[in-house]
Structures are given as structure tokens and as C-alpha cells.
């Protein structure tokens, strides 16, 4: 039975001006066609799928599409559009603000503006920016600012710096790999151990991190200052959404690995035309009522207290 009030931490927006820019430049999310989107369609979907609130984010390819100056301008435009959308319907929408990595100075400035001025619910980071992954030392000033604000950080995959295989667009095949790659990069480089106040949500059940977590502790052999126990502890600090991952094959691994308070519901609307099937699989999966409520809503309420049921 579906919760009447899910909080969706993996839902996207596509502002009209951003969509127009992508179309003009022939850009897509890793070869995946850009779907239609508008706020009314999002609310209609949420009503059908028992979703009270969607925390929206911009998906790949993000806002750094040309030079740093254009990336900063586009990030501000998208975030201000997004903030107005949330201001009009704070009950239905939330905001993961976008930032223009790999422009670190621009990203820090936009994150501070979004969190302190626009009062965004968190920020979204793509798994890599031009091939630079999120554990890179160059990003330390950004992590410091996010940690100072106890920010919620949503990591969404993007196209990795490898050749796409014909007939297999990146969102279909490569995205789970890139989420996993950046998460382990963050752990091996100490981001998760140094920045204890950030809460980081990994897309799509964490890629294959839960499935292969015990393999990844071997990174301690190659990263001085780390231990297998520390790597495992830092991997368990991540949160994981259920977008495209609530199947009888994926859920057992996720539930076996993740802290039970660290799993949130995700739809991946409007990029996932099969999201209803995944939602139905989650509803049909044998969970006790406390687990079901926690995934559908309770865990997200702790991340976003403004959405807590009164």
C-alpha cells in the first residue's frame, strides 16, 4: 500500500529557458532525450503516485555548458526560477540548487547564495565535472562551505569521461557506475570523514555501492591514512534514494547495506517513463510498516524538517 504522503528526493525540473538552451545547442543528458516538463504535469504525477512533495533538481548536463561566466549566469537564472516555484507551492516542491562546477569560485558563491538567500533545501552536484570527480582536492573549499551549513547534498550522475557504447545511452548504463565512482572517490579522499555535518544522498540506490561495498574497503591499501573500517563507516554515512532501484533484485542489497534511516523515496520524474512500475515494485516489496513509512517519508522528514508532518 502506497504512503499517502511520500517525499520524493529525486525529481527533476526543466525550466523553459533551460530547455530552450539545450535544444538550441543539441545537448542531452548523456544521449537521453530531454522530456517535456511543467509544474502542472509534475503535480499531476505526484497526485497519481501518492507523493506529497518533490525536492526538485536539475539533471545532467547541468549549467556549466560553456565558460565560467555563462555557467554562473545560468545557475543563478535556474535557481531563481526554482526558488519562485517553491515559494508559490512550498507544500509540493523543494529545491536542490544547482551550482556551476568545475568553476569552484562560482560554485561556492552560488551555493552560499542559494542556501543563505534563496533558502534552498540543499544543493545538487553532478558526479563529475569535465572528468573531475567530487573527491578532488580542488573542491575542498566547496565542501567546507557546505559542511558549515550542514547542507543536504544530492549527487546525481552524469556522463563519465569514457566513450558511450552504441545503443546504450549513459543514463541507461553508465550513470550507476559514475555515482559509485564519485562516492568512493569522496570516501578515499576523506571528504566523508572530514565533513561530518553534510548529508549526502546518492542517486539510484547508490549505483552499485551497496552491492560491492565490501570490495571497496580494499581502497585502504592505496590511500594512506585510511583503514578498511573507516572506509566502511564513511560509505555507511551516505543516504540512498530508491529511484529506478526499488526492484526485487536491487532492494535486498540496498536494505542489507544501508542504515535504515538513510533510504529515501525517489521517482526520477520526468526522465523515467517507467517510474510507476518501480513505485509499484516498492509498494509490493515485503517491508514492515515502520520501514515503509521511513522510506516513503520519515527519513526525508529528518533531512528536511520543514516538511515534517504536524
mmCIF file with all atom_site columns, N, CA and C in Angstrom, residues 111-142:
data_model
loop_
_atom_site.group_PDB
_atom_site.id
_atom_site.type_symbol
_atom_site.label_atom_id
_atom_site.label_alt_id
_atom_site.label_comp_id
_atom_site.label_asym_id
_atom_site.label_entity_id
_atom_site.label_seq_id
_atom_site.pdbx_PDB_ins_code
_atom_site.Cartn_x
_atom_site.Cartn_y
_atom_site.Cartn_z
_atom_site.occupancy
_atom_site.B_iso_or_equiv
_atom_site.pdbx_formal_charge
_atom_site.auth_seq_id
_atom_site.auth_comp_id
_atom_site.auth_asym_id
_atom_site.auth_atom_id
_atom_site.pdbx_PDB_model_num
ATOM 1  N N  . UNK A 1 111 ? 26.403 28.385 -4.217  1.00 0.00 ? 111 UNK A N  1
ATOM 2  C CA . UNK A 1 111 ? 25.903 27.561 -3.114  1.00 0.00 ? 111 UNK A CA 1
ATOM 3  C C  . UNK A 1 111 ? 25.558 28.429 -1.908  1.00 0.00 ? 111 UNK A C  1
ATOM 4  N N  . UNK A 1 112 ? 26.429 29.367 -1.583  1.00 0.00 ? 112 UNK A N  1
ATOM 5  C CA . UNK A 1 112 ? 26.174 30.264 -0.455  1.00 0.00 ? 112 UNK A CA 1
ATOM 6  C C  . UNK A 1 112 ? 24.920 31.095 -0.713  1.00 0.00 ? 112 UNK A C  1
ATOM 7  N N  . UNK A 1 113 ? 24.787 31.630 -1.925  1.00 0.00 ? 113 UNK A N  1
ATOM 8  C CA . UNK A 1 113 ? 23.607 32.433 -2.257  1.00 0.00 ? 113 UNK A CA 1
ATOM 9  C C  . UNK A 1 113 ? 22.335 31.585 -2.179  1.00 0.00 ? 113 UNK A C  1
ATOM 10 N N  . UNK A 1 114 ? 22.397 30.391 -2.737  1.00 0.00 ? 114 UNK A N  1
ATOM 11 C CA . UNK A 1 114 ? 21.202 29.542 -2.765  1.00 0.00 ? 114 UNK A CA 1
ATOM 12 C C  . UNK A 1 114 ? 20.767 29.147 -1.362  1.00 0.00 ? 114 UNK A C  1
ATOM 13 N N  . UNK A 1 115 ? 21.717 28.768 -0.512  1.00 0.00 ? 115 UNK A N  1
ATOM 14 C CA . UNK A 1 115 ? 21.372 28.300 0.831   1.00 0.00 ? 115 UNK A CA 1
ATOM 15 C C  . UNK A 1 115 ? 21.036 29.445 1.777   1.00 0.00 ? 115 UNK A C  1
ATOM 16 N N  . UNK A 1 116 ? 21.768 30.568 1.679   1.00 0.00 ? 116 UNK A N  1
ATOM 17 C CA . UNK A 1 116 ? 21.597 31.659 2.640   1.00 0.00 ? 116 UNK A CA 1
ATOM 18 C C  . UNK A 1 116 ? 20.547 32.675 2.225   1.00 0.00 ? 116 UNK A C  1
ATOM 19 N N  . UNK A 1 117 ? 20.397 32.887 0.921   1.00 0.00 ? 117 UNK A N  1
ATOM 20 C CA . UNK A 1 117 ? 19.473 33.919 0.435   1.00 0.00 ? 117 UNK A CA 1
ATOM 21 C C  . UNK A 1 117 ? 18.181 33.303 -0.101  1.00 0.00 ? 117 UNK A C  1
ATOM 22 N N  . UNK A 1 118 ? 18.309 32.299 -0.956  1.00 0.00 ? 118 UNK A N  1
ATOM 23 C CA . UNK A 1 118 ? 17.123 31.669 -1.535  1.00 0.00 ? 118 UNK A CA 1
ATOM 24 C C  . UNK A 1 118 ? 16.516 30.616 -0.598  1.00 0.00 ? 118 UNK A C  1
ATOM 25 N N  . UNK A 1 119 ? 17.245 30.230 0.427   1.00 0.00 ? 119 UNK A N  1
ATOM 26 C CA . UNK A 1 119 ? 16.796 29.225 1.407   1.00 0.00 ? 119 UNK A CA 1
ATOM 27 C C  . UNK A 1 119 ? 16.449 27.907 0.732   1.00 0.00 ? 119 UNK A C  1
ATOM 28 N N  . UNK A 1 120 ? 17.322 27.491 -0.185  1.00 0.00 ? 120 UNK A N  1
ATOM 29 C CA . UNK A 1 120 ? 17.160 26.190 -0.831  1.00 0.00 ? 120 UNK A CA 1
ATOM 30 C C  . UNK A 1 120 ? 17.261 25.084 0.215   1.00 0.00 ? 120 UNK A C  1
ATOM 31 N N  . UNK A 1 121 ? 16.640 23.952 -0.102  1.00 0.00 ? 121 UNK A N  1
ATOM 32 C CA . UNK A 1 121 ? 16.669 22.807 0.808   1.00 0.00 ? 121 UNK A CA 1
ATOM 33 C C  . UNK A 1 121 ? 18.010 22.081 0.777   1.00 0.00 ? 121 UNK A C  1
ATOM 34 N N  . UNK A 1 122 ? 18.811 22.336 -0.246  1.00 0.00 ? 122 UNK A N  1
ATOM 35 C CA . UNK A 1 122 ? 20.113 21.703 -0.395  1.00 0.00 ? 122 UNK A CA 1
ATOM 36 C C  . UNK A 1 122 ? 20.673 22.054 -1.748  1.00 0.00 ? 122 UNK A C  1
ATOM 37 N N  . UNK A 1 123 ? 21.701 21.350 -2.165  1.00 0.00 ? 123 UNK A N  1
ATOM 38 C CA . UNK A 1 123 ? 22.294 21.577 -3.474  1.00 0.00 ? 123 UNK A CA 1
ATOM 39 C C  . UNK A 1 123 ? 22.429 20.248 -4.195  1.00 0.00 ? 123 UNK A C  1
ATOM 40 N N  . UNK A 1 124 ? 22.467 20.311 -5.525  1.00 0.00 ? 124 UNK A N  1
ATOM 41 C CA . UNK A 1 124 ? 22.716 19.134 -6.350  1.00 0.00 ? 124 UNK A CA 1
ATOM 42 C C  . UNK A 1 124 ? 24.100 19.273 -6.977  1.00 0.00 ? 124 UNK A C  1
ATOM 43 N N  . UNK A 1 125 ? 24.875 18.213 -6.923  1.00 0.00 ? 125 UNK A N  1
ATOM 44 C CA . UNK A 1 125 ? 26.166 18.138 -7.597  1.00 0.00 ? 125 UNK A CA 1
ATOM 45 C C  . UNK A 1 125 ? 26.125 16.999 -8.592  1.00 0.00 ? 125 UNK A C  1
ATOM 46 N N  . UNK A 1 126 ? 26.660 17.219 -9.777  1.00 0.00 ? 126 UNK A N  1
ATOM 47 C CA . UNK A 1 126 ? 26.810 16.125 -10.719 1.00 0.00 ? 126 UNK A CA 1
ATOM 48 C C  . UNK A 1 126 ? 28.025 15.286 -10.325 1.00 0.00 ? 126 UNK A C  1
ATOM 49 N N  . UNK A 1 127 ? 28.002 14.016 -10.688 1.00 0.00 ? 127 UNK A N  1
ATOM 50 C CA . UNK A 1 127 ? 29.023 13.080 -10.235 1.00 0.00 ? 127 UNK A CA 1
ATOM 51 C C  . UNK A 1 127 ? 30.419 13.441 -10.700 1.00 0.00 ? 127 UNK A C  1
ATOM 52 N N  . UNK A 1 128 ? 30.531 14.071 -11.848 1.00 0.00 ? 128 UNK A N  1
ATOM 53 C CA . UNK A 1 128 ? 31.821 14.595 -12.276 1.00 0.00 ? 128 UNK A CA 1
ATOM 54 C C  . UNK A 1 128 ? 31.586 15.864 -13.073 1.00 0.00 ? 128 UNK A C  1
ATOM 55 N N  . UNK A 1 129 ? 32.588 16.699 -13.120 1.00 0.00 ? 129 UNK A N  1
ATOM 56 C CA . UNK A 1 129 ? 32.509 17.942 -13.892 1.00 0.00 ? 129 UNK A CA 1
ATOM 57 C C  . UNK A 1 129 ? 33.706 17.976 -14.822 1.00 0.00 ? 129 UNK A C  1
ATOM 58 N N  . UNK A 1 130 ? 33.461 17.679 -16.083 1.00 0.00 ? 130 UNK A N  1
ATOM 59 C CA . UNK A 1 130 ? 34.553 17.634 -17.042 1.00 0.00 ? 130 UNK A CA 1
ATOM 60 C C  . UNK A 1 130 ? 35.592 16.584 -16.701 1.00 0.00 ? 130 UNK A C  1
ATOM 61 N N  . UNK A 1 131 ? 35.154 15.485 -16.082 1.00 0.00 ? 131 UNK A N  1
ATOM 62 C CA . UNK A 1 131 ? 36.063 14.417 -15.711 1.00 0.00 ? 131 UNK A CA 1
ATOM 63 C C  . UNK A 1 131 ? 36.687 14.562 -14.338 1.00 0.00 ? 131 UNK A C  1
ATOM 64 N N  . UNK A 1 132 ? 36.394 15.644 -13.626 1.00 0.00 ? 132 UNK A N  1
ATOM 65 C CA . UNK A 1 132 ? 36.918 15.840 -12.268 1.00 0.00 ? 132 UNK A CA 1
ATOM 66 C C  . UNK A 1 132 ? 35.859 15.370 -11.272 1.00 0.00 ? 132 UNK A C  1
ATOM 67 N N  . UNK A 1 133 ? 36.225 14.402 -10.430 1.00 0.00 ? 133 UNK A N  1
ATOM 68 C CA . UNK A 1 133 ? 35.274 13.781 -9.510  1.00 0.00 ? 133 UNK A CA 1
ATOM 69 C C  . UNK A 1 133 ? 35.252 14.509 -8.165  1.00 0.00 ? 133 UNK A C  1
ATOM 70 N N  . UNK A 1 134 ? 34.247 14.202 -7.365  1.00 0.00 ? 134 UNK A N  1
ATOM 71 C CA . UNK A 1 134 ? 33.913 15.055 -6.223  1.00 0.00 ? 134 UNK A CA 1
ATOM 72 C C  . UNK A 1 134 ? 34.855 14.926 -5.035  1.00 0.00 ? 134 UNK A C  1
ATOM 73 N N  . UNK A 1 135 ? 35.754 13.954 -5.053  1.00 0.00 ? 135 UNK A N  1
ATOM 74 C CA . UNK A 1 135 ? 36.774 13.890 -4.015  1.00 0.00 ? 135 UNK A CA 1
ATOM 75 C C  . UNK A 1 135 ? 38.020 14.681 -4.344  1.00 0.00 ? 135 UNK A C  1
ATOM 76 N N  . UNK A 1 136 ? 38.023 15.393 -5.456  1.00 0.00 ? 136 UNK A N  1
ATOM 77 C CA . UNK A 1 136 ? 39.209 16.137 -5.870  1.00 0.00 ? 136 UNK A CA 1
ATOM 78 C C  . UNK A 1 136 ? 39.552 17.218 -4.842  1.00 0.00 ? 136 UNK A C  1
ATOM 79 N N  . UNK A 1 137 ? 40.827 17.356 -4.482  1.00 0.00 ? 137 UNK A N  1
ATOM 80 C CA . UNK A 1 137 ? 41.220 18.383 -3.504  1.00 0.00 ? 137 UNK A CA 1
ATOM 81 C C  . UNK A 1 137 ? 40.830 19.800 -3.906  1.00 0.00 ? 137 UNK A C  1
ATOM 82 N N  . UNK A 1 138 ? 40.690 20.064 -5.187  1.00 0.00 ? 138 UNK A N  1
ATOM 83 C CA . UNK A 1 138 ? 40.296 21.405 -5.629  1.00 0.00 ? 138 UNK A CA 1
ATOM 84 C C  . UNK A 1 138 ? 38.913 21.797 -5.121  1.00 0.00 ? 138 UNK A C  1
ATOM 85 N N  . UNK A 1 139 ? 38.112 20.830 -4.734  1.00 0.00 ? 139 UNK A N  1
ATOM 86 C CA . UNK A 1 139 ? 36.742 21.113 -4.291  1.00 0.00 ? 139 UNK A CA 1
ATOM 87 C C  . UNK A 1 139 ? 36.637 21.290 -2.781  1.00 0.00 ? 139 UNK A C  1
ATOM 88 N N  . UNK A 1 140 ? 37.765 21.319 -2.093  1.00 0.00 ? 140 UNK A N  1
ATOM 89 C CA . UNK A 1 140 ? 37.737 21.360 -0.626  1.00 0.00 ? 140 UNK A CA 1
ATOM 90 C C  . UNK A 1 140 ? 37.036 22.600 -0.094  1.00 0.00 ? 140 UNK A C  1
ATOM 91 N N  . UNK A 1 141 ? 37.223 23.754 -0.760  1.00 0.00 ? 141 UNK A N  1
ATOM 92 C CA . UNK A 1 141 ? 36.561 24.968 -0.261  1.00 0.00 ? 141 UNK A CA 1
ATOM 93 C C  . UNK A 1 141 ? 35.039 24.858 -0.392  1.00 0.00 ? 141 UNK A C  1
ATOM 94 N N  . UNK A 1 142 ? 34.576 24.194 -1.424  1.00 0.00 ? 142 UNK A N  1
ATOM 95 C CA . UNK A 1 142 ? 33.135 23.988 -1.575  1.00 0.00 ? 142 UNK A CA 1
ATOM 96 C C  . UNK A 1 142 ? 32.609 23.084 -0.471  1.00 0.00 ? 142 UNK A C  1
#
